[in-house]
Tab-separated table of C-alpha atoms and ligand atoms in Angstrom:
chain	number	residue	atom	x	y	z
R	15	MET	CA	8.000	17.614	19.228
R	16	ALA	CA	6.773	14.670	17.194
R	17	ILE	CA	9.273	12.415	15.455
R	18	LEU	CA	8.716	12.482	11.700
R	19	LEU	CA	8.052	9.087	10.104
R	20	ASP	CA	9.985	10.077	6.993
R	21	GLY	CA	8.950	7.726	4.190
R	22	ARG	CA	11.207	9.306	1.585
R	23	ALA	CA	14.338	8.703	3.661
R	24	LEU	CA	13.415	5.129	4.566
R	25	ALA	CA	12.421	4.349	0.955
R	26	ARG	CA	15.920	5.436	-0.125
R	27	THR	CA	17.497	3.162	2.500
R	28	ILE	CA	15.340	0.246	1.340
R	29	ALA	CA	16.330	0.831	-2.284
R	30	GLN	CA	20.008	0.851	-1.254
R	31	GLY	CA	19.465	-2.505	0.453
R	32	LEU	CA	17.734	-3.968	-2.596
R	33	ALA	CA	20.342	-2.829	-5.153
R	34	PRO	CA	22.995	-5.480	-4.337
R	35	ARG	CA	20.308	-8.176	-4.299
R	36	VAL	CA	19.224	-7.118	-7.789
R	37	ALA	CA	22.853	-7.111	-8.954
R	38	ALA	CA	23.375	-10.639	-7.580
R	39	LEU	CA	20.574	-12.135	-9.698
R	40	PRO	CA	21.333	-13.769	-13.076
R	41	ARG	CA	18.747	-11.530	-14.757
R	42	ALA	CA	16.917	-8.337	-13.865
R	43	PRO	CA	13.681	-8.850	-11.906
R	44	GLY	CA	10.718	-8.097	-14.172
R	45	LEU	CA	7.793	-5.903	-13.151
R	46	ALA	CA	4.777	-5.533	-15.438
R	47	VAL	CA	2.240	-2.786	-14.821
R	48	VAL	CA	-1.168	-2.866	-16.503
R	49	LEU	CA	-2.877	0.501	-16.865
R	50	VAL	CA	-6.443	0.559	-18.207
R	51	GLY	CA	-7.500	4.036	-19.296
R	52	SER	CA	-5.855	7.292	-18.276
R	53	ASP	CA	-7.128	8.255	-14.828
R	54	PRO	CA	-4.797	11.197	-14.005
R	55	ALA	CA	-3.860	9.964	-10.505
R	56	SER	CA	-3.205	6.455	-11.869
R	57	VAL	CA	-0.975	7.862	-14.600
R	58	VAL	CA	1.102	9.665	-11.935
R	59	TYR	CA	1.345	6.554	-9.699
R	60	VAL	CA	2.348	4.352	-12.624
R	61	ARG	CA	5.040	6.847	-13.636
R	62	LEU	CA	6.448	6.920	-10.088
R	63	LYS	CA	6.544	3.119	-9.989
R	64	ALA	CA	8.279	2.977	-13.386
R	65	ARG	CA	10.886	5.506	-12.252
R	66	ALA	CA	11.612	3.551	-9.062
R	67	ALA	CA	11.847	0.249	-10.953
R	68	GLU	CA	14.207	1.653	-13.567
R	69	GLY	CA	16.322	3.370	-10.902
R	70	LEU	CA	16.815	-0.004	-9.247
R	71	GLY	CA	17.693	-1.777	-12.504
R	72	LEU	CA	14.486	-3.803	-12.735
R	73	HIS	CA	13.078	-4.736	-16.102
R	74	HIS	CA	9.940	-2.627	-16.222
R	75	ARG	CA	7.171	-3.063	-18.728
R	76	GLN	CA	3.924	-1.116	-18.942
R	77	VAL	CA	0.884	-2.381	-20.813
R	78	ASP	CA	-1.540	0.429	-21.654
R	79	LEU	CA	-5.089	-0.574	-22.505
R	80	PRO	CA	-7.789	1.874	-23.622
R	81	GLU	CA	-10.464	3.098	-21.195
R	82	ARG	CA	-13.077	1.110	-23.159
R	83	ALA	CA	-11.103	-2.179	-22.975
R	84	SER	CA	-13.313	-5.175	-22.243
R	85	GLU	CA	-12.837	-7.406	-19.219
R	86	ALA	CA	-11.827	-10.201	-21.614
R	87	GLU	CA	-9.033	-8.028	-23.003
R	88	VAL	CA	-7.720	-7.208	-19.532
R	89	LEU	CA	-7.876	-10.891	-18.542
R	90	ALA	CA	-6.030	-11.882	-21.727
R	91	THR	CA	-3.306	-9.359	-20.878
R	92	VAL	CA	-2.972	-10.804	-17.378
R	93	ASP	CA	-2.847	-14.346	-18.820
R	94	ALA	CA	0.004	-13.359	-21.143
R	95	LEU	CA	1.978	-11.817	-18.280
R	96	ASN	CA	1.307	-14.862	-16.083
R	97	ALA	CA	2.848	-17.041	-18.808
R	98	ASP	CA	5.869	-14.795	-19.462
R	99	PRO	CA	8.931	-16.175	-17.625
R	100	SER	CA	10.666	-12.766	-17.628
R	101	VAL	CA	7.872	-11.268	-15.511
R	102	ASP	CA	8.216	-11.747	-11.742
R	103	GLY	CA	5.630	-9.218	-10.617
R	104	ILE	CA	2.296	-8.115	-12.078
R	105	LEU	CA	0.498	-5.016	-10.913
R	106	VAL	CA	-2.905	-4.010	-12.241
R	107	GLN	CA	-3.334	-0.320	-11.480
R	108	LEU	CA	-6.611	0.454	-9.689
R	109	PRO	CA	-9.249	1.746	-10.137
R	110	LEU	CA	-10.439	-0.139	-13.220
R	111	PRO	CA	-13.179	1.177	-15.532
R	112	THR	CA	-16.687	0.087	-14.539
R	113	GLN	CA	-17.059	-2.547	-17.305
R	114	VAL	CA	-14.107	-4.481	-15.839
R	115	ARG	CA	-14.744	-6.331	-12.565
R	116	ARG	CA	-11.882	-5.721	-10.158
R	117	GLU	CA	-12.235	-9.117	-8.459
R	118	ALA	CA	-12.219	-10.984	-11.771
R	119	VAL	CA	-8.938	-9.329	-12.762
R	120	LEU	CA	-7.174	-9.554	-9.400
R	121	ASP	CA	-8.212	-13.209	-9.035
R	122	ARG	CA	-6.614	-13.946	-12.420
R	123	VAL	CA	-3.111	-12.756	-11.473
R	124	ASP	CA	-0.793	-15.702	-10.781
R	125	PRO	CA	-0.532	-15.620	-6.956
R	126	SER	CA	3.239	-16.220	-7.239
R	127	LYS	CA	3.526	-12.966	-9.268
R	128	ASP	CA	0.995	-10.995	-7.233
R	129	VAL	CA	3.384	-8.350	-5.892
R	130	ASP	CA	0.437	-6.161	-4.845
R	131	GLY	CA	-0.762	-8.967	-2.552
R	132	PHE	CA	-4.426	-8.617	-3.573
R	133	HIS	CA	-5.081	-12.190	-4.797
R	134	PRO	CA	-7.366	-14.082	-2.369
R	135	GLU	CA	-4.653	-16.703	-1.863
R	136	ASN	CA	-2.219	-14.036	-0.673
R	137	THR	CA	-4.892	-12.286	1.388
R	138	GLY	CA	-5.689	-15.633	3.032
R	139	ARG	CA	-2.042	-16.360	3.723
R	140	LEU	CA	-1.635	-12.924	5.310
R	141	THR	CA	-4.694	-13.454	7.486
R	142	GLN	CA	-3.287	-16.784	8.632
R	143	GLY	CA	-0.011	-15.130	9.606
R	144	ARG	CA	2.108	-16.842	6.923
R	145	PRO	CA	2.289	-14.185	4.236
R	146	ARG	CA	3.846	-14.457	0.790
R	147	PHE	CA	3.286	-10.965	-0.638
R	148	VAL	CA	2.108	-8.368	1.874
R	149	PRO	CA	0.204	-5.493	0.191
R	150	CYS	CA	2.657	-2.643	-0.371
R	151	THR	CA	1.035	0.177	1.610
R	152	PRO	CA	0.457	-1.899	4.789
R	153	ARG	CA	3.941	-3.400	4.538
R	154	GLY	CA	5.349	0.104	4.168
R	155	ILE	CA	3.422	1.363	7.187
R	156	LEU	CA	4.749	-1.444	9.394
R	157	ALA	CA	8.273	-0.839	8.096
R	158	LEU	CA	8.019	2.865	9.021
R	159	LEU	CA	6.813	2.043	12.536
R	160	ASP	CA	9.499	-0.616	13.009
R	161	HIS	CA	12.278	1.576	11.668
R	162	HIS	CA	11.427	4.133	14.346
R	163	ASP	CA	11.080	1.487	17.075
R	164	VAL	CA	7.455	2.378	17.745
R	165	PRO	CA	6.251	-0.127	20.360
R	166	LEU	CA	3.355	-2.217	19.032
R	167	SER	CA	2.928	-5.164	21.389
R	168	GLY	CA	0.142	-4.604	23.903
R	169	ARG	CA	-0.685	-1.146	22.502
R	170	ARG	CA	-4.136	0.060	21.514
R	171	ALA	CA	-4.145	0.449	17.718
R	172	VAL	CA	-7.022	2.161	15.941
R	173	VAL	CA	-7.294	1.731	12.169
R	174	VAL	CA	-9.771	4.028	10.413
R	175	GLY	CA	-10.799	2.451	7.098
R	176	ARG	CA	-11.212	-1.239	6.261
R	177	SER	CA	-10.396	-1.519	2.553
R	178	PRO	CA	-8.650	-4.683	1.349
R	179	ILE	CA	-5.811	-2.447	0.134
R	180	VAL	CA	-4.902	-0.585	3.324
R	181	GLY	CA	-7.131	-0.831	6.406
R	182	ARG	CA	-7.794	-4.575	6.629
R	183	PRO	CA	-4.234	-5.765	5.992
R	184	VAL	CA	-2.784	-3.094	8.323
R	185	ALA	CA	-5.145	-4.300	11.047
R	186	ALA	CA	-4.058	-7.915	10.455
R	187	LEU	CA	-0.362	-6.991	10.613
R	188	LEU	CA	-0.784	-4.945	13.800
R	189	ASP	CA	-2.760	-7.792	15.365
R	190	GLN	CA	0.027	-10.236	14.463
R	191	ARG	CA	2.430	-7.907	16.251
R	192	ASN	CA	0.238	-8.170	19.352
R	193	ALA	CA	-1.350	-4.739	19.240
R	194	THR	CA	-4.987	-4.659	20.349
R	195	VAL	CA	-6.679	-3.485	17.176
R	196	THR	CA	-9.949	-1.642	16.620
R	197	VAL	CA	-11.078	-1.170	13.010
R	198	CYS	CA	-13.351	1.822	12.313
R	199	HIS	CA	-15.502	2.494	9.258
R	200	THR	CA	-18.579	4.413	8.116
R	201	ARG	CA	-20.860	2.632	10.619
R	202	THR	CA	-18.613	3.179	13.633
R	203	ALA	CA	-20.900	4.704	16.266
R	204	ASP	CA	-18.440	7.119	17.873
R	205	LEU	CA	-15.316	7.597	15.799
R	206	GLU	CA	-14.033	10.393	18.033
R	207	ALA	CA	-14.102	8.165	21.131
R	208	GLU	CA	-12.213	5.408	19.287
R	209	VAL	CA	-9.565	7.796	17.933
R	210	ARG	CA	-9.090	9.471	21.324
R	211	ARG	CA	-7.998	6.181	22.887
R	212	ALA	CA	-5.454	5.277	20.189
R	213	GLU	CA	-1.813	4.701	20.998
R	214	ILE	CA	-1.223	3.844	17.355
R	215	LEU	CA	-3.508	5.513	14.817
R	216	VAL	CA	-3.628	4.555	11.136
R	217	VAL	CA	-6.050	6.490	8.944
R	218	ALA	CA	-6.907	5.327	5.397
R	219	VAL	CA	-10.229	6.850	4.406
R	220	GLY	CA	-9.713	9.109	1.379
R	221	ARG	CA	-11.199	12.366	2.710
R	222	PRO	CA	-9.156	15.409	3.788
R	223	ASP	CA	-10.989	15.964	7.066
R	224	ALA	CA	-11.941	12.391	7.940
R	225	VAL	CA	-10.242	12.677	11.337
R	226	PRO	CA	-9.915	16.113	13.005
R	227	GLY	CA	-6.399	16.575	14.354
R	228	ALA	CA	-7.890	17.735	17.673
R	229	TRP	CA	-9.026	14.150	18.373
R	230	VAL	CA	-5.527	12.667	18.163
R	231	PRO	CA	-4.145	11.943	21.640
R	232	PRO	CA	-0.708	13.143	22.768
R	233	GLY	CA	2.085	10.610	22.441
R	234	ALA	CA	0.351	8.515	19.774
R	235	ALA	CA	2.082	7.125	16.691
R	236	VAL	CA	0.130	8.573	13.779
R	237	VAL	CA	0.137	7.212	10.239
R	238	ASP	CA	-1.927	9.079	7.672
R	239	ALA	CA	-2.234	7.024	4.476
R	240	GLY	CA	-4.720	9.415	2.881
R	241	THR	CA	-3.828	10.971	-0.442
R	242	ASN	CA	-6.241	13.746	-1.340
R	243	ARG	CA	-5.710	16.350	-4.038
R	244	LEU	CA	-7.288	19.694	-3.077
R	245	PRO	CA	-8.763	22.053	-5.706
R	246	ASP	CA	-5.682	24.281	-5.295
R	247	GLY	CA	-3.459	21.322	-6.244
R	248	ARG	CA	-2.074	20.587	-2.760
R	249	LEU	CA	-1.757	16.971	-1.666
R	250	VAL	CA	-3.092	16.383	1.854
R	251	GLY	CA	-3.829	13.402	4.069
R	252	ASP	CA	-7.002	12.337	5.883
R	253	ILE	CA	-6.214	13.998	9.220
R	254	ALA	CA	-7.148	17.676	9.392
R	255	PRO	CA	-4.265	19.831	10.708
R	256	HIS	CA	-4.511	20.989	14.334
R	257	PRO	CA	-1.982	22.134	16.980
R	258	ALA	CA	-2.766	18.919	18.933
R	259	LEU	CA	-0.721	17.048	16.339
R	260	GLU	CA	2.422	18.727	17.648
R	261	ALA	CA	2.090	16.678	20.839
R	262	VAL	CA	1.979	13.244	19.204
R	263	GLY	CA	4.944	10.898	19.504
R	264	TRP	CA	5.476	10.064	15.825
R	265	ILE	CA	3.725	11.253	12.660
R	266	THR	CA	3.921	10.739	8.889
R	267	PRO	CA	4.175	13.801	6.662
R	268	THR	CA	1.938	14.135	3.583
R	269	PRO	CA	3.413	13.936	1.045
R	270	GLY	CA	6.588	12.031	1.882
R	271	GLY	CA	5.222	9.513	4.388
R	272	VAL	CA	3.259	6.463	3.287
R	273	GLY	CA	3.426	7.129	-0.485
R	274	PRO	CA	7.174	6.558	-1.006
R	275	MET	CA	7.019	3.514	1.282
R	276	THR	CA	4.321	1.952	-0.905
R	277	ILE	CA	6.597	2.201	-3.926
R	278	ALA	CA	9.632	0.926	-1.993
R	279	MET	CA	7.649	-2.124	-0.890
R	280	LEU	CA	6.503	-2.802	-4.438
R	281	MET	CA	10.176	-2.943	-5.364
R	282	ALA	CA	10.924	-5.223	-2.389
R	283	ASN	CA	8.064	-7.582	-3.288
R	284	THR	CA	9.232	-7.735	-6.924
R	285	VAL	CA	12.852	-8.460	-5.983
R	286	GLU	CA	11.710	-11.146	-3.516
R	287	SER	CA	9.499	-12.702	-6.188
R	288	ALA	CA	12.429	-12.834	-8.618
R	289	GLU	CA	14.699	-14.352	-5.964
R	290	LEU	CA	12.129	-17.061	-5.226
R	291	ARG	CA	11.453	-17.817	-8.886
R	292	LEU	CA	15.126	-17.968	-9.796
R	293	ALA	CA	15.963	-20.133	-6.769
R	294	ALA	CA	13.199	-22.579	-7.748
R	295	ARG	CA	14.563	-23.136	-11.280
H	5	LIG	P1	-11.454	2.934	0.157
H	5	LIG	O1	-11.360	1.612	-0.500
H	5	LIG	O2	-12.370	3.977	-0.386
H	5	LIG	O3	-11.834	2.689	1.700
H	5	LIG	C1	-12.098	3.743	2.543
H	5	LIG	C2	-12.455	3.222	3.910
H	5	LIG	O4	-12.702	4.333	4.752
H	5	LIG	C3	-13.709	2.348	3.950
H	5	LIG	O5	-13.473	1.223	4.755
H	5	LIG	C4	-14.766	3.263	4.550
H	5	LIG	O6	-15.720	2.580	5.363
H	5	LIG	C5	-13.930	4.148	5.433
H	5	LIG	N1	-14.565	5.449	5.621
H	5	LIG	C6	-15.040	6.311	4.695
H	5	LIG	N2	-15.559	7.394	5.264
H	5	LIG	C7	-15.422	7.235	6.609
H	5	LIG	C8	-15.758	8.004	7.718
H	5	LIG	N3	-16.376	9.191	7.587
H	5	LIG	N4	-15.482	7.542	8.950
H	5	LIG	C9	-14.859	6.338	9.106
H	5	LIG	N5	-14.502	5.558	8.071
H	5	LIG	C10	-14.784	5.998	6.836
H	5	LIG	O7	-10.021	3.643	0.245
H	5	LIG	P2	-8.523	3.017	0.258
H	5	LIG	O8	-8.204	2.424	-1.056
H	5	LIG	O9	-8.305	2.229	1.502
H	5	LIG	O10	-7.705	4.374	0.381
H	5	LIG	C11	-7.839	5.213	1.513
H	5	LIG	C12	-6.914	6.401	1.343
H	5	LIG	O11	-5.577	5.933	1.288
H	5	LIG	C13	-7.116	7.184	0.039
H	5	LIG	O12	-6.856	8.562	0.278
H	5	LIG	C14	-6.069	6.622	-0.875
H	5	LIG	O13	-5.694	7.545	-1.890
H	5	LIG	C15	-4.967	6.401	0.104
H	5	LIG	N6	-3.982	5.421	-0.337
H	5	LIG	C16	-2.704	5.832	-0.362
H	5	LIG	C17	-1.732	4.963	-0.783
H	5	LIG	C18	-0.327	5.452	-0.794
H	5	LIG	O14	0.525	4.816	-1.372
H	5	LIG	N7	-0.044	6.567	-0.144
H	5	LIG	C19	-2.037	3.670	-1.179
H	5	LIG	C20	-3.360	3.251	-1.113
H	5	LIG	C21	-4.327	4.149	-0.690
H	5	LIG	P3	-16.771	1.491	4.810
H	5	LIG	O15	-15.978	0.234	4.666
H	5	LIG	O16	-17.811	1.416	5.855
H	5	LIG	O17	-17.251	2.024	3.490
């Protein structure tokens, strides 16, 4: 029977560990979330982040901009948050409307407030193995694996998906922990063969049946980062259900696996940012 990589439970433990650190600071850590437009999934994510921040006693601020906001308006908002000393973390909710270039906005966030870890300076630091802010979903995935003592060193890790948000940073983190990492994507010649040899499998594609469960080898540690809303309203991952999944060693549930860990790590990054900023005063 597979061990459940329970993200909800670990997220609660992480929040309990952060609470005394928040209480020890001379002021509440400040998290600012910029939401452009009203993409329904983004609205839900932003609400979950606000709830977590408030539950932890952070100072949470949300800036709502209209769907038609210009890139200049979004950049001006980021500039104002960069300059605001009460803000320790800035998160620009993705995706952005098409008239706003994602890179232009993410590059504008002060790297010392970039709690999402998407600024090129933070990406570069992560790649060099001396991270400042590790992107929240990859950091959460590693925390889940570590909490359950999943062996990483020397293991064959297969990461399906190579986005800068999940796949690439997860691959870098697993590599730094001495796993032997294969990154798969749309041009991978034989995805089934790659998945079948995984001892650690991380899937972040964004399609409900991207990886058939029948491919997943027994004993593997399986992390499904996919978040797909089906027409009937159910939330499912990227790995299609199959009895073979009962024989894996560890597996994330969906929902309740990677999602809560992403939010917990956003809180951790924001508290760490506040600690660093307040210590530097
Ligand atoms: P993304 O930017 O769209 O990247 C998807 C990646 O999957 C790309 O690298 C793409 O390859 C690859 N891919 C697509 N179809 C494939 C296929 N048939 N075979 C192999 N690889 C394929 O997505 P993302 O932002 O990384 O998100 C991925 C999933 O994770 C989504 O479901 C998203 O909602 C979820 N997610 C969850 C959380 C959370 O907190 N739970 C956070 C972030 C993301 P190419 O590079 O070749 O195009």
